[in-house]
Amino acid sequence: MPDALRRLVEKIKPFWTSLSAGQRAVLIGAVVGSVLLVVAVVHWASRPNYAALFANLDPKDASIIVEQLRAKKIPYQLRDGGTTILVPQERVYELRLELAGQGLPLMGTVGYEIFDRNNIGLTDFVQKVNYRRALEGELARTICTLSEISAARVHIVVPEPSLYSSEQKEPTASIALRLKPGARLTPVQVQGIANLVASSVEGLRPENVTIVDSYGNVLNARKDKDTFASLTASQIELQRDVEDYLGQKVTSLLEGVVGPGRARVRVTAELDFDQVERTQETYDAENPAIRSQETSLEILPQGQGGGRRETNVTNYELNRTVERVVQSPGAVRRITVAAIVDGRYQPVKGAKGKESQQFVPRSQEELDKLTALVQSAIGYDAKRGDRVEVTCLPIQMPEEEELKEVSRRGFLMDVLEKVALGLAVLLLLGLVRSGIRDLREVALAYLKRSSEEMEEPEAEKEALERLDRRRQVVYFARRKPEDAAKLVRTWLVQDHR
């Protein structure tokens, strides 16, 4: 054992022997814990931070990317069943650009990169099939860029050209979507996907595109035009907006007359969603237009008197006006309004002297005026078949006492909630304070016990030193009694002085 290590052991040994068993266990645990903490910190500091390179990958794409990372000896981690790949954070963007240059990820489909290889000797049929596969793959990738979609498959059917146009079939397409958890597509987004695919295929119309989700639900189903279900979501929304707009106008108008909350209005609007194109020709018989004029000069013979005869011929044509009118969908076909207004209330004393309110209906003249106001507000048109009904009926309104009682209950509930919250806070503060006090007492007791344990070795050390000095004095007196007697006389003389 080296001398330095031996001296260190000799210095530590008295301290170690002076410790109790509990103190030795605590010291060993502290040293081991400190070593483990240092090792963990060093390992954590030297470990690279991982970030997501790609997420929600197709298994084929994940396999190809993992092979690329292994070939480059880049550390990686797999999450979410292998669909998410993590790499060191400082290399995320570099690897994304590098893999993008190689056309990765493919998103489980084949795109235009299929033509990057030299395909010599392929037939026209195979080339057409490859082009269709590439087009389907590119459309699927484009659709997957939507934030709500995690995967997509596109199938396109283009019929062979026919010699007769009447027998030519139209192209069709089918799209299968897998949405992200909790995501939903709006009707506008579904229609946008259909238009996207239809615009990418020659001759394909949006109505020939079928879109389904991963559960087999058709997202753009076509319905019978003669039923109410044929209305698309946008048409139903437009109809509701028109009804709400007219209802708010009529309600605000009536409440301004009869009082707030004393009018109930319901509006039904029938809209015409048919697009009509009409050509009209009008003839004006009273103002004909000159189409042409002809003038002929004839010389008469001597037997007919001689001279000249002039003849004028004028051709007229009726004025014609051709008018082409296109009626856009969404025009109002009919409006029906049903309104209830409250009457007046007069105080009436009962048999026991208790006062009550008696309903007094409004006069017919006043109702007619209100009806005229409503007709003006909605743009009433009798030719269109519009109908407005304004009736005076009692509207159940909360009584004043009931309102006071509700307000009183609400106030009490608010007070009780605040008191309960305050009590909970005080209880929590008390528990925290009590816990802190207990911890303080435990800490003080531990420190006191530790100080006492530290003082005990010092007292034992002083006692050992006194015993050692006593032994040395006895040994000196026995070996050299004369010198010991001289030393004692010297002490006595000094004490006497």
CSV table of C-alpha atoms in Angstrom, one decimal:
chain,number,residue,atom,x,y,z
A,1,MET,CA,0.0,0.0,0.0
A,2,PRO,CA,1.5,3.4,-0.9
A,3,ASP,CA,2.5,5.7,2.0
A,4,ALA,CA,0.1,8.5,0.9
A,5,LEU,CA,-2.8,6.0,0.9
A,6,ARG,CA,-1.7,4.5,4.3
A,7,ARG,CA,-1.6,8.0,5.9
A,8,LEU,CA,-5.0,8.8,4.5
A,9,VAL,CA,-6.4,5.5,5.9
A,10,GLU,CA,-4.8,6.3,9.3
A,11,LYS,CA,-6.4,9.7,9.3
A,12,ILE,CA,-9.8,8.4,8.4
A,13,LYS,CA,-9.7,5.3,10.7
A,14,PRO,CA,-10.2,7.2,14.0
A,15,PHE,CA,-13.1,9.2,12.4
A,16,TRP,CA,-14.7,6.0,11.1
A,17,THR,CA,-14.3,4.2,14.4
A,18,SER,CA,-15.8,7.1,16.3
A,19,LEU,CA,-19.1,6.9,14.2
A,20,SER,CA,-22.1,4.9,15.2
A,21,ALA,CA,-23.6,2.2,13.0
A,22,GLY,CA,-26.4,4.5,11.9
A,23,GLN,CA,-24.0,7.3,11.0
A,24,ARG,CA,-21.9,4.9,9.0
A,25,ALA,CA,-24.9,3.8,7.0
A,26,VAL,CA,-25.9,7.4,6.3
A,27,LEU,CA,-22.4,8.3,5.3
A,28,ILE,CA,-22.1,5.2,2.9
A,29,GLY,CA,-25.6,6.0,1.4
A,30,ALA,CA,-24.6,9.7,0.8
A,31,VAL,CA,-21.3,8.7,-0.9
A,32,VAL,CA,-23.0,6.1,-3.1
A,33,GLY,CA,-25.9,8.4,-3.9
A,34,SER,CA,-23.5,11.2,-4.9
A,35,VAL,CA,-21.5,8.9,-7.1
A,36,LEU,CA,-24.7,7.7,-8.8
A,37,LEU,CA,-25.9,11.2,-9.3
A,38,VAL,CA,-22.6,12.3,-10.9
A,39,VAL,CA,-22.7,9.3,-13.2
A,40,ALA,CA,-26.3,10.0,-14.1
A,41,VAL,CA,-25.6,13.7,-14.8
A,42,VAL,CA,-22.5,12.8,-16.9
A,43,HIS,CA,-24.5,10.2,-18.9
A,44,TRP,CA,-27.4,12.6,-19.4
A,45,ALA,CA,-25.1,15.4,-20.5
A,46,SER,CA,-23.3,13.2,-23.0
A,47,ARG,CA,-26.5,11.7,-24.4
A,48,PRO,CA,-27.7,13.5,-27.5
A,49,ASN,CA,-31.2,15.1,-27.6
A,50,TYR,CA,-33.5,13.2,-30.0
A,51,ALA,CA,-36.1,14.9,-32.1
A,52,ALA,CA,-38.7,13.6,-34.6
A,53,LEU,CA,-37.3,13.2,-38.1
A,54,PHE,CA,-40.6,11.9,-39.5
A,55,ALA,CA,-43.9,10.9,-37.9
A,56,ASN,CA,-46.9,8.9,-39.1
A,57,LEU,CA,-44.8,7.1,-41.6
A,58,ASP,CA,-45.9,4.2,-43.8
A,59,PRO,CA,-44.2,0.9,-42.8
A,60,LYS,CA,-42.5,0.8,-46.2
A,61,ASP,CA,-41.1,4.3,-45.9
A,62,ALA,CA,-40.0,3.7,-42.3
A,63,SER,CA,-38.1,0.6,-43.4
A,64,ILE,CA,-36.3,2.4,-46.2
A,65,ILE,CA,-35.4,5.4,-43.9
A,66,VAL,CA,-34.1,3.1,-41.2
A,67,GLU,CA,-31.9,1.3,-43.7
A,68,GLN,CA,-30.5,4.7,-44.8
A,69,LEU,CA,-29.7,5.7,-41.2
A,70,ARG,CA,-28.0,2.4,-40.5
A,71,ALA,CA,-25.9,2.7,-43.6
A,72,LYS,CA,-24.8,6.2,-42.5
A,73,LYS,CA,-24.2,4.9,-38.9
A,74,ILE,CA,-26.6,7.5,-37.5
A,75,PRO,CA,-28.2,6.7,-34.1
A,76,TYR,CA,-32.0,6.6,-34.1
A,77,GLN,CA,-35.0,5.6,-32.0
A,78,LEU,CA,-38.4,4.3,-33.0
A,79,ARG,CA,-41.7,5.4,-31.4
A,80,ASP,CA,-45.4,4.8,-32.0
A,81,GLY,CA,-45.0,1.3,-33.3
A,82,GLY,CA,-42.3,2.2,-35.7
A,83,THR,CA,-44.2,5.0,-37.4
A,84,THR,CA,-42.1,7.8,-35.8
A,85,ILE,CA,-38.3,8.0,-36.2
A,86,LEU,CA,-36.2,10.1,-33.8
A,87,VAL,CA,-32.6,11.2,-34.6
A,88,PRO,CA,-30.2,13.6,-32.9
A,89,GLN,CA,-31.7,17.0,-32.8
A,90,GLU,CA,-28.7,18.8,-34.4
A,91,ARG,CA,-29.0,16.6,-37.5
A,92,VAL,CA,-32.8,16.7,-38.1
A,93,TYR,CA,-32.9,19.3,-40.8
A,94,GLU,CA,-29.8,18.0,-42.5
A,95,LEU,CA,-31.2,14.5,-42.8
A,96,ARG,CA,-34.6,15.8,-43.9
A,97,LEU,CA,-33.0,17.6,-46.8
A,98,GLU,CA,-30.8,14.7,-47.7
A,99,LEU,CA,-33.7,12.2,-47.7
A,100,ALA,CA,-35.9,14.6,-49.6
A,101,GLY,CA,-33.3,14.7,-52.3
A,102,GLN,CA,-33.7,10.9,-52.5
A,103,GLY,CA,-37.5,11.2,-52.8
A,104,LEU,CA,-38.2,10.0,-49.2
A,105,PRO,CA,-40.6,9.5,-47.7
A,106,LEU,CA,-42.7,8.1,-50.4
A,107,MET,CA,-45.8,8.1,-48.2
A,108,GLY,CA,-46.5,4.6,-49.2
A,109,THR,CA,-47.1,5.5,-52.9
A,110,VAL,CA,-45.2,5.7,-56.1
A,111,GLY,CA,-45.1,9.1,-57.8
A,112,TYR,CA,-43.4,10.5,-60.8
A,113,GLU,CA,-40.0,9.1,-59.6
A,114,ILE,CA,-41.1,5.9,-61.4
A,115,PHE,CA,-40.0,7.5,-64.6
A,116,ASP,CA,-36.5,8.3,-63.2
A,117,ARG,CA,-35.4,4.8,-64.1
A,118,ASN,CA,-34.5,3.9,-67.7
A,119,ASN,CA,-37.4,1.6,-68.8
A,120,ILE,CA,-36.2,0.5,-72.2
A,121,GLY,CA,-38.4,-1.9,-74.1
A,122,LEU,CA,-41.7,-1.2,-72.2
A,123,THR,CA,-44.9,-1.3,-74.2
A,124,ASP,CA,-47.3,1.5,-74.5
A,125,PHE,CA,-49.8,-0.3,-72.2
A,126,VAL,CA,-47.2,-0.5,-69.4
A,127,GLN,CA,-46.3,3.1,-69.9
A,128,LYS,CA,-49.9,4.1,-69.5
A,129,VAL,CA,-50.2,2.0,-66.4
A,130,ASN,CA,-47.1,3.6,-64.9
A,131,TYR,CA,-48.4,7.1,-65.7
A,132,ARG,CA,-51.7,6.3,-64.0
A,133,ARG,CA,-49.9,4.9,-60.9
A,134,ALA,CA,-47.7,8.0,-60.8
A,135,LEU,CA,-50.6,10.3,-61.1
A,136,GLU,CA,-52.5,8.5,-58.3
A,137,GLY,CA,-49.5,8.6,-56.1
A,138,GLU,CA,-48.9,12.3,-56.6
A,139,LEU,CA,-52.5,13.1,-55.9
A,140,ALA,CA,-52.4,11.0,-52.7
A,141,ARG,CA,-49.4,12.9,-51.5
A,142,THR,CA,-51.0,16.2,-52.2
A,143,ILE,CA,-54.1,15.2,-50.3
A,144,CYS,CA,-52.0,14.1,-47.4
A,145,THR,CA,-50.7,17.7,-47.0
A,146,LEU,CA,-54.0,18.6,-45.4
A,147,SER,CA,-53.7,18.8,-41.6
A,148,GLU,CA,-56.7,16.6,-41.0
A,149,ILE,CA,-55.6,13.6,-43.2
A,150,SER,CA,-52.9,11.1,-42.2
A,151,ALA,CA,-53.1,8.8,-45.2
A,152,ALA,CA,-54.9,8.7,-48.6
A,153,ARG,CA,-55.3,6.4,-51.6
A,154,VAL,CA,-56.5,7.5,-55.0
A,155,HIS,CA,-57.9,5.2,-57.8
A,156,ILE,CA,-58.6,6.6,-61.2
A,157,VAL,CA,-60.5,4.8,-64.0
A,158,VAL,CA,-60.1,6.2,-67.5
A,159,PRO,CA,-62.3,4.3,-70.1
A,160,GLU,CA,-60.8,3.5,-73.5
A,161,PRO,CA,-61.8,5.8,-76.3
A,162,SER,CA,-64.9,4.8,-78.2
A,163,LEU,CA,-65.6,5.4,-81.9
A,164,TYR,CA,-69.0,6.8,-81.1
A,165,SER,CA,-69.3,9.8,-78.7
A,166,SER,CA,-72.7,8.6,-77.5
A,167,GLU,CA,-71.1,5.4,-76.2
A,168,GLN,CA,-68.1,7.1,-74.7
A,169,LYS,CA,-68.0,6.6,-70.9
A,170,GLU,CA,-66.7,9.3,-68.5
A,171,PRO,CA,-63.7,8.9,-66.2
A,172,THR,CA,-64.3,8.2,-62.5
A,173,ALA,CA,-62.2,8.3,-59.4
A,174,SER,CA,-62.4,6.9,-55.9
A,175,ILE,CA,-60.5,8.4,-52.9
A,176,ALA,CA,-60.1,6.6,-49.5
A,177,LEU,CA,-59.0,8.8,-46.6
A,178,ARG,CA,-57.7,8.0,-43.2
A,179,LEU,CA,-58.3,11.0,-40.8
A,180,LYS,CA,-56.2,11.8,-37.8
A,181,PRO,CA,-57.7,11.0,-34.4
A,182,GLY,CA,-60.4,13.6,-33.6
A,183,ALA,CA,-60.2,15.3,-37.0
A,184,ARG,CA,-63.2,16.0,-39.2
A,185,LEU,CA,-63.6,17.3,-42.8
A,186,THR,CA,-66.0,20.1,-43.5
A,187,PRO,CA,-68.2,19.8,-46.6
A,188,VAL,CA,-66.2,22.6,-48.2
A,189,GLN,CA,-63.0,20.6,-47.7
A,190,VAL,CA,-64.6,17.4,-49.2
A,191,GLN,CA,-65.7,19.4,-52.2
A,192,GLY,CA,-62.2,20.9,-52.5
A,193,ILE,CA,-60.6,17.4,-52.6
A,194,ALA,CA,-63.1,16.3,-55.3
A,195,ASN,CA,-62.3,19.4,-57.4
A,196,LEU,CA,-58.6,18.9,-56.9
A,197,VAL,CA,-58.7,15.3,-58.3
A,198,ALA,CA,-61.1,16.3,-61.1
A,199,SER,CA,-58.9,19.1,-62.2
A,200,SER,CA,-55.9,16.8,-62.4
A,201,VAL,CA,-57.6,14.2,-64.7
A,202,GLU,CA,-58.7,15.1,-68.2
A,203,GLY,CA,-62.5,14.8,-68.7
A,204,LEU,CA,-63.2,13.9,-65.0
A,205,ARG,CA,-66.0,15.8,-63.4
A,206,PRO,CA,-66.3,16.5,-59.6
A,207,GLU,CA,-69.6,14.6,-59.4
A,208,ASN,CA,-67.9,11.5,-60.6
A,209,VAL,CA,-65.4,11.5,-57.7
A,210,THR,CA,-66.4,9.3,-54.7
A,211,ILE,CA,-64.7,10.0,-51.3
A,212,VAL,CA,-64.9,7.6,-48.4
A,213,ASP,CA,-63.2,7.6,-45.0
A,214,SER,CA,-61.5,4.7,-43.2
A,215,TYR,CA,-64.9,3.5,-41.8
A,216,GLY,CA,-66.5,3.3,-45.2
A,217,ASN,CA,-68.7,6.4,-44.9
A,218,VAL,CA,-69.3,8.2,-48.1
A,219,LEU,CA,-68.4,11.9,-47.6
A,220,ASN,CA,-69.8,13.3,-50.8
A,221,ALA,CA,-72.8,11.1,-51.4
A,222,ARG,CA,-75.1,12.2,-54.3
A,223,LYS,CA,-78.9,12.2,-53.4
A,224,ASP,CA,-82.1,12.6,-55.3
A,225,LYS,CA,-82.7,16.2,-56.4
A,226,ASP,CA,-86.5,15.9,-55.8
A,227,THR,CA,-86.2,15.3,-52.0
A,228,PHE,CA,-85.2,17.7,-49.2
A,229,ALA,CA,-82.1,15.6,-48.6
A,230,SER,CA,-80.8,16.7,-51.9
A,231,LEU,CA,-79.9,20.1,-50.5
A,232,THR,CA,-76.3,20.3,-49.8
A,233,ALA,CA,-74.9,21.5,-46.5
A,234,SER,CA,-74.1,24.9,-48.0
A,235,GLN,CA,-77.7,25.3,-49.3
A,236,ILE,CA,-79.2,24.4,-46.0
A,237,GLU,CA,-76.8,26.8,-44.2
A,238,LEU,CA,-77.8,29.6,-46.7
A,239,GLN,CA,-81.5,28.9,-46.0
A,240,ARG,CA,-80.9,29.1,-42.2
A,241,ASP,CA,-78.9,32.3,-42.5
A,242,VAL,CA,-81.8,33.9,-44.5
A,243,GLU,CA,-84.3,32.8,-41.9
A,244,ASP,CA,-82.2,33.9,-39.0
A,245,TYR,CA,-81.5,37.3,-40.6
A,246,LEU,CA,-85.2,38.0,-41.3
A,247,GLY,CA,-86.2,36.7,-37.9
A,248,GLN,CA,-83.8,39.0,-36.1
A,249,LYS,CA,-85.1,42.0,-38.1
A,250,VAL,CA,-88.7,41.3,-37.3
A,251,THR,CA,-88.0,40.5,-33.6
A,252,SER,CA,-86.1,43.8,-33.1
A,253,LEU,CA,-88.9,45.7,-34.9
A,254,LEU,CA,-91.7,44.2,-32.8
A,255,GLU,CA,-89.8,44.4,-29.5
A,256,GLY,CA,-89.3,48.0,-30.1
A,257,VAL,CA,-93.1,48.4,-30.0
A,258,VAL,CA,-94.4,45.9,-27.5
A,259,GLY,CA,-91.3,45.7,-25.2
A,260,PRO,CA,-88.2,43.5,-24.8
A,261,GLY,CA,-88.9,39.8,-24.6
A,262,ARG,CA,-92.6,40.2,-25.5
A,263,ALA,CA,-92.5,39.0,-29.1
A,264,ARG,CA,-91.8,35.6,-30.6
A,265,VAL,CA,-91.1,35.3,-34.3
A,266,ARG,CA,-90.5,32.3,-36.6
A,267,VAL,CA,-89.6,32.8,-40.2
A,268,THR,CA,-89.6,30.1,-43.0
A,269,ALA,CA,-87.8,31.0,-46.2
A,270,GLU,CA,-88.1,28.8,-49.3
A,271,LEU,CA,-85.2,29.4,-51.6
A,272,ASP,CA,-84.9,28.4,-55.3
A,273,PHE,CA,-81.6,26.7,-55.9
A,274,ASP,CA,-82.4,25.9,-59.6
A,275,GLN,CA,-80.3,27.7,-62.1
A,276,VAL,CA,-82.5,28.9,-65.0
A,277,GLU,CA,-81.3,30.2,-68.3
A,278,ARG,CA,-84.1,31.9,-70.4
A,279,THR,CA,-83.9,33.4,-73.9
A,280,GLN,CA,-86.6,35.9,-74.8
A,281,GLU,CA,-87.3,37.6,-78.2
A,282,THR,CA,-89.5,40.7,-78.4
A,283,TYR,CA,-90.9,42.3,-81.6
A,284,ASP,CA,-92.0,45.9,-81.9
A,285,ALA,CA,-94.7,46.1,-84.5
A,286,GLU,CA,-95.4,49.8,-84.0
A,287,ASN,CA,-91.9,51.0,-85.0
A,288,PRO,CA,-90.8,48.9,-87.9
A,289,ALA,CA,-87.3,49.4,-89.3
A,290,ILE,CA,-86.4,50.0,-93.0
A,291,ARG,CA,-84.5,47.0,-94.2
A,292,SER,CA,-83.9,48.2,-97.9
A,293,GLN,CA,-85.1,50.6,-100.5
A,294,GLU,CA,-85.2,50.2,-104.3
A,295,THR,CA,-85.9,52.9,-106.9
A,296,SER,CA,-86.6,52.0,-110.6
A,297,LEU,CA,-86.9,54.4,-113.6
A,298,GLU,CA,-89.1,53.4,-116.6
A,299,ILE,CA,-89.4,55.3,-120.0
A,300,LEU,CA,-92.8,55.1,-121.4
A,301,PRO,CA,-93.4,54.7,-125.2
A,302,GLN,CA,-95.1,57.4,-127.3
A,303,GLY,CA,-98.3,55.4,-127.4
A,304,GLN,CA,-98.6,55.5,-123.6
A,305,GLY,CA,-98.0,59.2,-123.5
A,306,GLY,CA,-94.2,59.2,-123.4
A,307,GLY,CA,-92.2,60.5,-120.5
A,308,ARG,CA,-90.7,58.6,-117.6
A,309,ARG,CA,-92.1,56.7,-114.6
A,310,GLU,CA,-90.3,56.3,-111.3
A,311,THR,CA,-91.1,53.4,-109.0
A,312,ASN,CA,-89.9,53.2,-105.3
A,313,VAL,CA,-90.0,49.9,-103.3
A,314,THR,CA,-89.3,50.0,-99.5
A,315,ASN,CA,-88.9,46.8,-97.5
A,316,TYR,CA,-89.6,47.0,-93.8
A,317,GLU,CA,-88.7,44.6,-90.9
A,318,LEU,CA,-90.0,44.4,-87.4
A,319,ASN,CA,-87.7,45.4,-84.6
A,320,ARG,CA,-86.6,42.3,-82.6
A,321,THR,CA,-84.9,42.3,-79.2
A,322,VAL,CA,-83.2,39.0,-78.1
A,323,GLU,CA,-82.7,38.8,-74.3
A,324,ARG,CA,-80.8,36.1,-72.5
A,325,VAL,CA,-81.5,35.9,-68.8
A,326,VAL,CA,-79.6,33.6,-66.4
A,327,GLN,CA,-81.2,33.3,-62.9
A,328,SER,CA,-78.6,32.4,-60.3
A,329,PRO,CA,-79.6,29.9,-57.6
A,330,GLY,CA,-80.6,31.1,-54.1
A,331,ALA,CA,-83.4,33.4,-55.1
A,332,VAL,CA,-86.2,33.7,-52.6
A,333,ARG,CA,-89.3,31.7,-53.6
A,334,ARG,CA,-91.6,32.3,-50.7
A,335,ILE,CA,-91.4,33.8,-47.2
A,336,THR,CA,-93.7,32.9,-44.3
A,337,VAL,CA,-93.7,34.8,-41.0
A,338,ALA,CA,-95.5,33.8,-37.8
A,339,ALA,CA,-95.3,36.3,-35.0
A,340,ILE,CA,-96.8,36.4,-31.5
A,341,VAL,CA,-96.9,39.7,-29.6
A,342,ASP,CA,-97.9,40.1,-26.0
A,343,GLY,CA,-100.8,42.3,-24.9
A,344,ARG,CA,-101.2,44.8,-22.1
A,345,TYR,CA,-101.7,44.0,-18.4
A,346,GLN,CA,-103.9,46.0,-16.0
A,347,PRO,CA,-103.8,45.7,-12.2
A,348,VAL,CA,-106.9,44.2,-10.8
A,349,LYS,CA,-107.7,43.7,-7.1
A,350,GLY,CA,-109.0,40.3,-6.0
A,351,ALA,CA,-111.5,39.3,-3.4
A,352,LYS,CA,-109.0,39.4,-0.6
A,353,GLY,CA,-107.5,42.6,-1.7
A,354,LYS,CA,-104.5,41.0,-3.4
A,355,GLU,CA,-103.5,42.8,-6.6
A,356,SER,CA,-103.0,40.8,-9.8
A,357,GLN,CA,-102.4,41.4,-13.5
A,358,GLN,CA,-105.1,41.0,-16.1
A,359,PHE,CA,-104.3,40.4,-19.7
A,360,VAL,CA,-105.8,42.9,-22.2
A,361,PRO,CA,-105.4,41.9,-25.9
A,362,ARG,CA,-104.3,44.4,-28.5
A,363,SER,CA,-106.9,45.8,-30.9
A,364,GLN,CA,-107.2,44.5,-34.5
A,365,GLU,CA,-106.2,47.9,-35.8
A,366,GLU,CA,-102.9,47.7,-33.9
A,367,LEU,CA,-102.3,44.2,-35.1
A,368,ASP,CA,-102.9,45.3,-38.7
A,369,LYS,CA,-100.3,48.1,-38.2
A,370,LEU,CA,-97.8,45.6,-36.8
A,371,THR,CA,-98.5,43.3,-39.8
A,372,ALA,CA,-97.8,46.1,-42.2
A,373,LEU,CA,-94.5,46.8,-40.4
A,374,VAL,CA,-93.4,43.2,-40.6
A,375,GLN,CA,-94.4,43.1,-44.3
A,376,SER,CA,-92.2,46.1,-45.0
A,377,ALA,CA,-89.3,44.6,-43.1
A,378,ILE,CA,-89.2,41.3,-45.0
A,379,GLY,CA,-89.9,42.7,-48.4
A,380,TYR,CA,-93.4,41.2,-48.7
A,381,ASP,CA,-94.5,40.2,-52.2
A,382,ALA,CA,-98.1,39.0,-52.6
A,383,LYS,CA,-97.3,37.6,-56.1
A,384,ARG,CA,-94.7,35.4,-54.6
A,385,GLY,CA,-97.2,33.9,-52.2
A,386,ASP,CA,-95.7,35.5,-49.0
A,387,ARG,CA,-97.7,35.2,-45.8
A,388,VAL,CA,-97.5,37.2,-42.5
A,389,GLU,CA,-99.5,36.3,-39.4
A,390,VAL,CA,-99.3,38.5,-36.3
A,391,THR,CA,-101.3,37.3,-33.3
A,392,CYS,CA,-101.8,38.7,-29.8
A,393,LEU,CA,-101.4,36.1,-27.1
A,394,PRO,CA,-100.2,36.2,-23.5
A,395,ILE,CA,-96.5,35.3,-23.3
A,396,GLN,CA,-95.4,33.7,-20.1
A,397,MET,CA,-92.9,36.0,-18.5
A,398,PRO,CA,-91.2,35.4,-15.2
A,399,GLU,CA,-92.9,37.3,-12.4
A,400,GLU,CA,-91.0,39.9,-10.5
A,401,GLU,CA,-91.0,37.9,-7.3
A,402,GLU,CA,-89.7,34.9,-9.2
A,403,LEU,CA,-86.9,37.0,-10.7
A,404,LYS,CA,-86.0,38.3,-7.2
A,405,GLU,CA,-86.0,34.8,-5.8
A,406,VAL,CA,-83.7,33.6,-8.7
A,407,SER,CA,-81.4,36.5,-8.2
A,408,ARG,CA,-81.4,35.8,-4.4
A,409,ARG,CA,-80.5,32.2,-4.9
A,410,GLY,CA,-77.8,33.1,-7.4
A,411,PHE,CA,-76.3,35.5,-4.9
A,412,LEU,CA,-76.4,32.9,-2.1
A,413,MET,CA,-74.8,30.3,-4.3
A,414,ASP,CA,-72.0,32.7,-5.2
A,415,VAL,CA,-71.4,33.5,-1.5
A,416,LEU,CA,-71.3,29.9,-0.6
A,417,GLU,CA,-68.9,29.1,-3.4
A,418,LYS,CA,-66.6,31.9,-2.2
A,419,VAL,CA,-66.8,30.8,1.4
A,420,ALA,CA,-66.1,27.2,0.5
A,421,LEU,CA,-63.2,28.3,-1.6
A,422,GLY,CA,-61.8,30.4,1.3
A,423,LEU,CA,-62.2,27.5,3.8
A,424,ALA,CA,-60.4,25.2,1.4
A,425,VAL,CA,-57.5,27.7,1.1
A,426,LEU,CA,-57.3,28.1,4.9
A,427,LEU,CA,-57.4,24.4,5.4
A,428,LEU,CA,-54.6,23.9,2.8
A,429,LEU,CA,-52.5,26.7,4.4
A,430,GLY,CA,-53.0,25.1,7.8
A,431,LEU,CA,-51.9,21.7,6.5
A,432,VAL,CA,-48.9,23.2,4.9
A,433,ARG,CA,-48.0,25.2,8.0
A,434,SER,CA,-48.4,22.1,10.2
A,435,GLY,CA,-46.2,20.1,7.8
A,436,ILE,CA,-43.5,22.7,7.8
A,437,ARG,CA,-43.6,22.9,11.6
A,438,ASP,CA,-43.3,19.1,11.9
A,439,LEU,CA,-40.4,19.1,9.4
A,440,ARG,CA,-38.7,21.9,11.4
A,441,GLU,CA,-39.0,19.9,14.7
A,442,VAL,CA,-37.7,16.8,13.0
A,443,ALA,CA,-34.8,18.7,11.5
A,444,LEU,CA,-33.9,20.4,14.9
A,445,ALA,CA,-34.1,17.1,16.7
A,446,TYR,CA,-31.8,15.5,14.1
A,447,LEU,CA,-29.3,18.3,14.3
A,448,LYS,CA,-29.3,18.2,18.1
A,449,ARG,CA,-28.7,14.5,18.1
A,450,SER,CA,-26.0,14.8,15.5
A,451,SER,CA,-24.3,17.5,17.6
A,452,GLU,CA,-24.4,15.4,20.7
A,453,GLU,CA,-23.0,12.5,18.8
A,454,MET,CA,-20.3,14.7,17.5
A,455,GLU,CA,-19.5,15.9,21.0
A,456,GLU,CA,-19.2,12.4,22.5
A,457,PRO,CA,-16.1,11.5,20.6
A,458,GLU,CA,-14.4,14.8,21.7
A,459,ALA,CA,-15.1,14.0,25.4
A,460,GLU,CA,-13.8,10.5,25.0
A,461,LYS,CA,-10.7,11.8,23.3
A,462,GLU,CA,-10.0,14.3,26.2
A,463,ALA,CA,-10.4,11.5,28.8
A,464,LEU,CA,-8.0,9.3,26.9
A,465,GLU,CA,-5.5,12.1,26.8
A,466,ARG,CA,-5.7,12.7,30.5
A,467,LEU,CA,-5.3,9.0,31.2
A,468,ASP,CA,-2.3,8.9,28.9
A,469,ARG,CA,-0.6,11.8,30.7
A,470,ARG,CA,-1.3,10.1,34.1
A,471,ARG,CA,0.4,7.0,32.8
A,472,GLN,CA,3.4,8.9,31.7
A,473,VAL,CA,3.7,10.6,35.1
A,474,VAL,CA,3.6,7.3,36.9
A,475,TYR,CA,6.1,5.8,34.6
A,476,PHE,CA,8.5,8.8,35.1
A,477,ALA,CA,8.1,8.6,38.9
A,478,ARG,CA,8.9,5.0,39.0
A,479,ARG,CA,12.0,5.1,36.8
A,480,LYS,CA,13.5,8.4,38.1
A,481,PRO,CA,12.2,9.1,41.6
A,482,GLU,CA,14.9,11.7,42.4
A,483,ASP,CA,14.0,13.7,39.3
A,484,ALA,CA,10.3,13.4,40.1
A,485,ALA,CA,10.9,14.7,43.7
A,486,LYS,CA,12.9,17.7,42.3
A,487,LEU,CA,10.1,18.5,39.9
A,488,VAL,CA,7.5,18.3,42.7
A,489,ARG,CA,9.6,20.6,44.9
A,490,THR,CA,9.9,23.1,42.1
A,491,TRP,CA,6.1,23.1,41.6
A,492,LEU,CA,5.5,23.7,45.3
A,493,VAL,CA,8.0,26.6,45.4
A,494,GLN,CA,6.3,28.2,42.4
A,495,ASP,CA,2.9,27.8,44.0
A,496,HIS,CA,4.1,29.2,47.3
A,497,ARG,CA,5.4,32.3,45.5
